[in-house]
mmCIF file of C-alpha atoms in Angstrom:
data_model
loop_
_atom_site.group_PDB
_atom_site.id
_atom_site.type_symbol
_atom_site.label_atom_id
_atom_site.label_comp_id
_atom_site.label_asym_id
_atom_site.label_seq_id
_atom_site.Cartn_x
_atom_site.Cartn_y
_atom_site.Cartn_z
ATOM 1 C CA UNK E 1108 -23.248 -44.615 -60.953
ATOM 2 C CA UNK E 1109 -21.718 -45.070 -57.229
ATOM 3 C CA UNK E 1110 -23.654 -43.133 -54.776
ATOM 4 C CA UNK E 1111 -20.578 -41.460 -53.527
ATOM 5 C CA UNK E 1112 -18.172 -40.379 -55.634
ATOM 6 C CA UNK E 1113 -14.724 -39.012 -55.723
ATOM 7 C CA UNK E 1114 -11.884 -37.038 -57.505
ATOM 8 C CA UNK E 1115 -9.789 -36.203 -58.593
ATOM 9 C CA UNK E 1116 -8.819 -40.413 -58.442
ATOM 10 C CA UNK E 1117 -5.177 -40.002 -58.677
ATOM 11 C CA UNK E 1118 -3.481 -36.297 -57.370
ATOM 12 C CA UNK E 1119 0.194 -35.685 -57.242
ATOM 13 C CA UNK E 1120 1.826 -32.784 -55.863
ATOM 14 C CA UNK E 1121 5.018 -31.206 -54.801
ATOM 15 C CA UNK E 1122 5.925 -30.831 -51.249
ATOM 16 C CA UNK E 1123 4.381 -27.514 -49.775
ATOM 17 C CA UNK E 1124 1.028 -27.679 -51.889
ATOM 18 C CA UNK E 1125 -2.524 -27.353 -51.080
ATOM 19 C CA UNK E 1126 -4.112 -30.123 -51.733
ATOM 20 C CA UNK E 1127 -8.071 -30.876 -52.060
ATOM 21 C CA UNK E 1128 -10.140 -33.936 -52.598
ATOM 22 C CA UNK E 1129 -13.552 -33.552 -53.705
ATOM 23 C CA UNK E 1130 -16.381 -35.897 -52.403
ATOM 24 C CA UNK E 1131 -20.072 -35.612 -54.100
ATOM 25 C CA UNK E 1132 -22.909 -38.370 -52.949
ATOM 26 C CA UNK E 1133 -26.271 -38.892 -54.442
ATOM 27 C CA UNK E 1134 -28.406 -40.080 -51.140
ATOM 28 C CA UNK E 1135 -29.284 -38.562 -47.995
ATOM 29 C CA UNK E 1136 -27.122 -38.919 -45.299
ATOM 30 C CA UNK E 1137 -26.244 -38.433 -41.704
ATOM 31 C CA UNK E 1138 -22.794 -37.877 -41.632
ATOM 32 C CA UNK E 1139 -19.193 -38.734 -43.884
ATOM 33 C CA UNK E 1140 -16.323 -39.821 -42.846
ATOM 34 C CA UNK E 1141 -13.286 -39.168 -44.500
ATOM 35 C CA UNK E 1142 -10.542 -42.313 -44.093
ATOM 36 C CA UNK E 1143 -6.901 -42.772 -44.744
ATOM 37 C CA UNK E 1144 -5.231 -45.553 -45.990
ATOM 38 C CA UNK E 1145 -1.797 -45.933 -45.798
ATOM 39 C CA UNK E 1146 0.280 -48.046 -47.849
ATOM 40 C CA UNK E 1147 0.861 -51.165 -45.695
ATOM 41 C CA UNK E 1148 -3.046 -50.845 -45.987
ATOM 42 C CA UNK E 1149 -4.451 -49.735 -42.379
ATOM 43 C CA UNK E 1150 -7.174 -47.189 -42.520
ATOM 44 C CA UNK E 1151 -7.244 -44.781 -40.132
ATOM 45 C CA UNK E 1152 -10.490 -42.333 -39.433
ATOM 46 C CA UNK E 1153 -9.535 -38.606 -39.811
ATOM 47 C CA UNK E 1154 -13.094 -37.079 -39.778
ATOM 48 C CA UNK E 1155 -16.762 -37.771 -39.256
ATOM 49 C CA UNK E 1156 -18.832 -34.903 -39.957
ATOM 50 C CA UNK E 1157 -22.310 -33.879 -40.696
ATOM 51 C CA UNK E 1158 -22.129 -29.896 -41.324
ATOM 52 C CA UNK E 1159 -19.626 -27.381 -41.248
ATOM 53 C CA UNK E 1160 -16.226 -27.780 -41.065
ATOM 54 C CA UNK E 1161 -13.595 -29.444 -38.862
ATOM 55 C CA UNK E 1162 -9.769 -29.251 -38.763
ATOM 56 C CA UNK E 1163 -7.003 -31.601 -37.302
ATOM 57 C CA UNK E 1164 -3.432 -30.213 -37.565
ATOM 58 C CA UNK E 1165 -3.117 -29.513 -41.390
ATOM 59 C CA UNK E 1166 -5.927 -31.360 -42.274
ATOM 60 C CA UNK E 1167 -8.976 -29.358 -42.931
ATOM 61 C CA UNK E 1168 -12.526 -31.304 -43.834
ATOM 62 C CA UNK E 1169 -15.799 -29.288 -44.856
ATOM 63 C CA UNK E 1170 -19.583 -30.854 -45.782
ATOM 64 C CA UNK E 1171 -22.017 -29.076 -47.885
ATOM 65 C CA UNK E 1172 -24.959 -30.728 -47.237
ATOM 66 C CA UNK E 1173 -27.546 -29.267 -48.981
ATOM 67 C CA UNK E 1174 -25.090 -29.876 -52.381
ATOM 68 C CA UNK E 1175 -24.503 -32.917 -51.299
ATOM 69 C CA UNK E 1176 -20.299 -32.376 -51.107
ATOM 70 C CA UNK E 1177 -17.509 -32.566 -49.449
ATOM 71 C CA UNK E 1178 -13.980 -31.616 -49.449
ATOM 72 C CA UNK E 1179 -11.086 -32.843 -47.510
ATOM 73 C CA UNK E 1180 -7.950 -30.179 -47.750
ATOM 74 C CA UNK E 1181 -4.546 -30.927 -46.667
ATOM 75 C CA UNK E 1182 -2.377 -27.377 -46.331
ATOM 76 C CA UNK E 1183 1.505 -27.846 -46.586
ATOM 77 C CA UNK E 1184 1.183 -31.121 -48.155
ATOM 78 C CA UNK E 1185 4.733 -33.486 -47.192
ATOM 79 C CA UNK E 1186 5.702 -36.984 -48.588
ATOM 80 C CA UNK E 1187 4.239 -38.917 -45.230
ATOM 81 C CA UNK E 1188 1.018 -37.356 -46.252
ATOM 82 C CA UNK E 1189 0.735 -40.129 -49.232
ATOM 83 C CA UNK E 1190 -1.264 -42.510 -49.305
ATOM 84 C CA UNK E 1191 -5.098 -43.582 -50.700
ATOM 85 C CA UNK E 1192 -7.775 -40.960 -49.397
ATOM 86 C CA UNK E 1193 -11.324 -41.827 -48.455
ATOM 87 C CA UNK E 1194 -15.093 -40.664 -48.129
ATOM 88 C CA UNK E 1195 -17.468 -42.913 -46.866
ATOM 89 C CA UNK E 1196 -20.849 -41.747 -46.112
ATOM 90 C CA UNK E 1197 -23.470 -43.376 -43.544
ATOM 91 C CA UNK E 1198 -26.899 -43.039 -45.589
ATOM 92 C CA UNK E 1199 -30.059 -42.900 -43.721
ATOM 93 C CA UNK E 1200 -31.804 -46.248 -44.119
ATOM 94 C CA UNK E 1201 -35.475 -46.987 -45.536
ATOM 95 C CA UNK E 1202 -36.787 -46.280 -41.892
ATOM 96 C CA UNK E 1203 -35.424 -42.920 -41.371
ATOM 97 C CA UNK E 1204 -32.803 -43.845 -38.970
ATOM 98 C CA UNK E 1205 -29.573 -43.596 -39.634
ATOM 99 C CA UNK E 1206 -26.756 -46.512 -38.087
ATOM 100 C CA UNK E 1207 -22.947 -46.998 -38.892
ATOM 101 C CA UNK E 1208 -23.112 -48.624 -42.109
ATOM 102 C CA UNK E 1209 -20.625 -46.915 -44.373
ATOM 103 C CA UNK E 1210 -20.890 -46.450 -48.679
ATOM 104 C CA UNK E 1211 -16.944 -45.444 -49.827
ATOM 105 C CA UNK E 1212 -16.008 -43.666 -52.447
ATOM 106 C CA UNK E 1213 -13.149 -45.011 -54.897
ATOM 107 C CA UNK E 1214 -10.625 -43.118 -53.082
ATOM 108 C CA UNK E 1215 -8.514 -40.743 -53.772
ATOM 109 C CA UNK E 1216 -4.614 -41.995 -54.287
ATOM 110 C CA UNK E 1217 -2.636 -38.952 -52.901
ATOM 111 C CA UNK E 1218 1.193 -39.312 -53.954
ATOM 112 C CA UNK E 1219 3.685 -36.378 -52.769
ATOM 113 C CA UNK E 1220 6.672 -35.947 -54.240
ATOM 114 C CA UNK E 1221 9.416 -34.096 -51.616
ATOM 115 C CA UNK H 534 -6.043 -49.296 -24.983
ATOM 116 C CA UNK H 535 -5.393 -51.760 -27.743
ATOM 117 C CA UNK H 536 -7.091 -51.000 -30.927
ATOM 118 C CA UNK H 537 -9.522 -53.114 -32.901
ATOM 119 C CA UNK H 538 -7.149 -56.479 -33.722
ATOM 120 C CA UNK H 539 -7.820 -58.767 -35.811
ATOM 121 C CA UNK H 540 -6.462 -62.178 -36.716
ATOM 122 C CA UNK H 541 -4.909 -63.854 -38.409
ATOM 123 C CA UNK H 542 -2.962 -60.542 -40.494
ATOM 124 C CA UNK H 543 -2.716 -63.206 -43.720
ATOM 125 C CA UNK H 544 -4.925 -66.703 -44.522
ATOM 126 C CA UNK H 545 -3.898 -68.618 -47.438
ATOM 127 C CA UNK H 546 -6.624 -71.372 -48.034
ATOM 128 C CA UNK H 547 -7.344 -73.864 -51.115
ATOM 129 C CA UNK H 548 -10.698 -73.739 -53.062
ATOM 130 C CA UNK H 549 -13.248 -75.431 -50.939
ATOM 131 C CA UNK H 550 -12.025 -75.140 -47.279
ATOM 132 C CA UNK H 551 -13.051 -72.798 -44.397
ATOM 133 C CA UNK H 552 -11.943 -69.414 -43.615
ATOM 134 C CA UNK H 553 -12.646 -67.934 -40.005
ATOM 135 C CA UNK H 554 -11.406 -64.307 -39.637
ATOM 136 C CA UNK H 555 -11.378 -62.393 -36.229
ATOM 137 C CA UNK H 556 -11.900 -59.459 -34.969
ATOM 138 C CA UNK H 557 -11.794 -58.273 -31.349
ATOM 139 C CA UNK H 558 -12.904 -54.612 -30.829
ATOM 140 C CA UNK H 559 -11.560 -52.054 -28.867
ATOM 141 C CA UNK H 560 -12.768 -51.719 -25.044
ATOM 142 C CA UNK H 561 -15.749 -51.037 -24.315
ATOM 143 C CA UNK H 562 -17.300 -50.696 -28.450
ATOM 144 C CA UNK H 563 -20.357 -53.111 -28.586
ATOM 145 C CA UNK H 564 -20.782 -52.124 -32.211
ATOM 146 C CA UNK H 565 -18.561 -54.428 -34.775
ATOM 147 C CA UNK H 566 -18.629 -53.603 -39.135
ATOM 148 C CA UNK H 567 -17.083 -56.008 -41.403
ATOM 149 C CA UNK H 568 -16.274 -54.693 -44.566
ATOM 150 C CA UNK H 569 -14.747 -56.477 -47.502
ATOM 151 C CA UNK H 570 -11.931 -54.971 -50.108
ATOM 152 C CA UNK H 571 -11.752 -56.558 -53.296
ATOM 153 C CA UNK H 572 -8.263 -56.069 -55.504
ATOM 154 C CA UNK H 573 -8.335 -52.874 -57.173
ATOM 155 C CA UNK H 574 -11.977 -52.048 -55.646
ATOM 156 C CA UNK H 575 -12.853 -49.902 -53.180
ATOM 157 C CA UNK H 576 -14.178 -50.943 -49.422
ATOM 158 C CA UNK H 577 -17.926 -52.617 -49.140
ATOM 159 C CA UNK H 578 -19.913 -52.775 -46.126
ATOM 160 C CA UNK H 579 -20.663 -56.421 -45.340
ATOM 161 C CA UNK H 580 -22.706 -57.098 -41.806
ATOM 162 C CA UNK H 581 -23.164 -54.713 -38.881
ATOM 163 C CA UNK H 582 -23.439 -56.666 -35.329
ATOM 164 C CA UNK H 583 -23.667 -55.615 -31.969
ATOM 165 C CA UNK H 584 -23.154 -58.386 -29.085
ATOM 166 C CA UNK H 585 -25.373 -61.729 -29.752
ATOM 167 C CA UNK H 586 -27.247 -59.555 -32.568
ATOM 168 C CA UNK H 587 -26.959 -59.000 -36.554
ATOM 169 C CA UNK H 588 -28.414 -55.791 -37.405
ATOM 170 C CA UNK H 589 -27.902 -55.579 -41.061
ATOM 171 C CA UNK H 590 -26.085 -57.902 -42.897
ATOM 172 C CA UNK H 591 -27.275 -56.504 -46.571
ATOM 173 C CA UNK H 592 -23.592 -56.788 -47.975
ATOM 174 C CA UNK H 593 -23.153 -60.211 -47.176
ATOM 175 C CA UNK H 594 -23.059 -62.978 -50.169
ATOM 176 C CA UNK H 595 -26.158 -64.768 -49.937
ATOM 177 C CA UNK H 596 -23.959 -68.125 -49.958
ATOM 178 C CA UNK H 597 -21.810 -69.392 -47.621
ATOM 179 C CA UNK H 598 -20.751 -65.892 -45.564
ATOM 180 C CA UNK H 599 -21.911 -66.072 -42.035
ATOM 181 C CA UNK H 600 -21.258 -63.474 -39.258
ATOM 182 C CA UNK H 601 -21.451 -63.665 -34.983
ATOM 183 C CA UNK H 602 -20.634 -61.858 -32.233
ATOM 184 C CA UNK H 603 -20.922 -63.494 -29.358
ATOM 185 C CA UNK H 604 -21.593 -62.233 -25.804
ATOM 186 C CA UNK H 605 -17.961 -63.423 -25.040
ATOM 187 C CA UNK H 606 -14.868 -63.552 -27.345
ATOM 188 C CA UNK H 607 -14.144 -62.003 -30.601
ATOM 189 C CA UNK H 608 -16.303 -61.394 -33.858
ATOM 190 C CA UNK H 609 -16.219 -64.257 -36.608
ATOM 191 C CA UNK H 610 -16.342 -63.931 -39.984
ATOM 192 C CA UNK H 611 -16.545 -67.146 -41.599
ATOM 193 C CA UNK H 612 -16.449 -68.668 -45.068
ATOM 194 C CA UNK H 613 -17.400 -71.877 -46.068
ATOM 195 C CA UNK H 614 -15.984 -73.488 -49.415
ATOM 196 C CA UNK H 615 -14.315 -70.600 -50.370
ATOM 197 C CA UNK H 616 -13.473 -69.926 -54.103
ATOM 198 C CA UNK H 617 -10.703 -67.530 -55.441
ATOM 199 C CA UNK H 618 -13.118 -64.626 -55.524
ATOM 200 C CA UNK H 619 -13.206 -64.397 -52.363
ATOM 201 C CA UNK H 620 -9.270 -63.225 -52.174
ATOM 202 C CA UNK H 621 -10.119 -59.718 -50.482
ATOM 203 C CA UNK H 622 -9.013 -57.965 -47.359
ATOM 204 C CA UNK H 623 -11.178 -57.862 -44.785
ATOM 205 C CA UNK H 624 -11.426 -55.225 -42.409
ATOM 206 C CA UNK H 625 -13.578 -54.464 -38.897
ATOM 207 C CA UNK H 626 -13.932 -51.760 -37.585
ATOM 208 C CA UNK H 627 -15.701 -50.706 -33.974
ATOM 209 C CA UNK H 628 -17.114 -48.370 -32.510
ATOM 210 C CA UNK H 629 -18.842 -47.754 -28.778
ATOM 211 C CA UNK H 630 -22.552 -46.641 -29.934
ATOM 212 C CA UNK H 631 -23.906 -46.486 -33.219
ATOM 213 C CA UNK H 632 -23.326 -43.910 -35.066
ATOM 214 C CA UNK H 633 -20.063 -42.728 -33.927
ATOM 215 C CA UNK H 634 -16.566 -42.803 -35.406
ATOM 216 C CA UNK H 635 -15.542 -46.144 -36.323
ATOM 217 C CA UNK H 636 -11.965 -47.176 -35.674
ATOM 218 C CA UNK H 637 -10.355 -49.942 -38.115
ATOM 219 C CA UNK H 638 -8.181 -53.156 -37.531
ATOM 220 C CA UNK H 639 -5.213 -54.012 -39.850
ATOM 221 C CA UNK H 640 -7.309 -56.493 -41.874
ATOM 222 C CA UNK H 641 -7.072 -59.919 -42.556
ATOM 223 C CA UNK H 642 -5.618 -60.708 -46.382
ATOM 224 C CA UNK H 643 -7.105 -63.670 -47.441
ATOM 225 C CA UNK H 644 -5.834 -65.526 -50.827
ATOM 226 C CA UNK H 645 -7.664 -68.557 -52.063
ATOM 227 C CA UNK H 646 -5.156 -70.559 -54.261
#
């Protein structure tokens, strides 16, 4: 079993729709980022977070940490928004430190139709 | 401020010969991740380096996979004899301290005919 985890794997939607992605991980961490990747294949950070919630534009990320989830939410999805959706989360090591190495989930492949 | 390049964008190479992939950060990140993306796989974290050190380099292949960043110039990925499992894309990413956001290159395709 991956440590992190994601799904739905494959989501498509209609322009307009909500959309949420669903992260769950299995080890304790010190923060998840959530990554997209377009098509041509460049990844592009959208969030690092480590409680709470944060929102950029329509893009809306919350952490649960104590159950170990996250969701990323896109509101008034659009066609540009597709494209392969990623959690990553930085575990804390053996030491208890924490330092920027990154576990991904499968991602998420987000396809909207207009 | 140029982002994190990396070069070359594509490597073709035949079983057995060298690959050297790099990666120059952004300004002013000391802190340099290679990660590795096999076909139809999701991203693994190779090495973590900061300048002149390794810090972890738990994902790399025991075998021929060998990371530096030196105090000048870009990061180096390079791999020796390389065999057609090692067609991947290979991304860096930076970041200026640990533990902060880490922004990506465009990758390096590699295919090993």
């Amino acid at each position: 079993k991956n440590e992190v985890e994601q799904s739905p794997q494959n989501l498509t939607a209609q322009e307009g729709e909500f959309i949420t992605i669903n992260c769950s991980y299995s080890v304790g961490i010190s923060a998840l980022h959530w990554l997209q990747q377009h098509p041509g294949g460049g990844i592009v950070s959208l969030f690092m977070l480590s409680s709470g919630k944060k929102k950029h534009g329509r893009l809306i990320a919350t952490i649960n940490i104590q159950e170990k989830h996250s969701s990323l939410h896109i509101t008034a999805s659009h066609p540009r928004d597709s494209a392969v959706y990623i959690c990553a989360a930085r575990p804390w090591n053996a030491g208890g430190t924490s330092y920027g190495k990154l576990t991904f989930g499968q991602g998420t492949i987000l396809t909207v139709h207009p | 401020n140029a982002g994190v390049m990396q070069n070359p964008r594509h490597l073709v190479r035949r079983r057995g010969q060298e690959a050297r992939l790099r990666c120059s950060p952004m300004k002013g990140h000391s802190h340099v991740y290679w990660y590795r993306q096999l076909p139809e796989e999701g991203l693994k974290f190779m090495v973590y380096l900061q300048k002149e050190n390794i810090i972890d380099e738990s994902g790399m292949p025991k075998e021929r996979f060998s990371a530096e960043f030196p105090k000048e110039g870009p990061s180096i990925l390079r791999i020796q004899q390389v065999v057609r499992g090692d067609s991947a894309a290979y991304f860096c990413a930076s970041s200026p301290r640990d533990r902060e956001t880490q922004y990506f290159g465009p990758g390096t395709r590699l295919l090993v005919l």
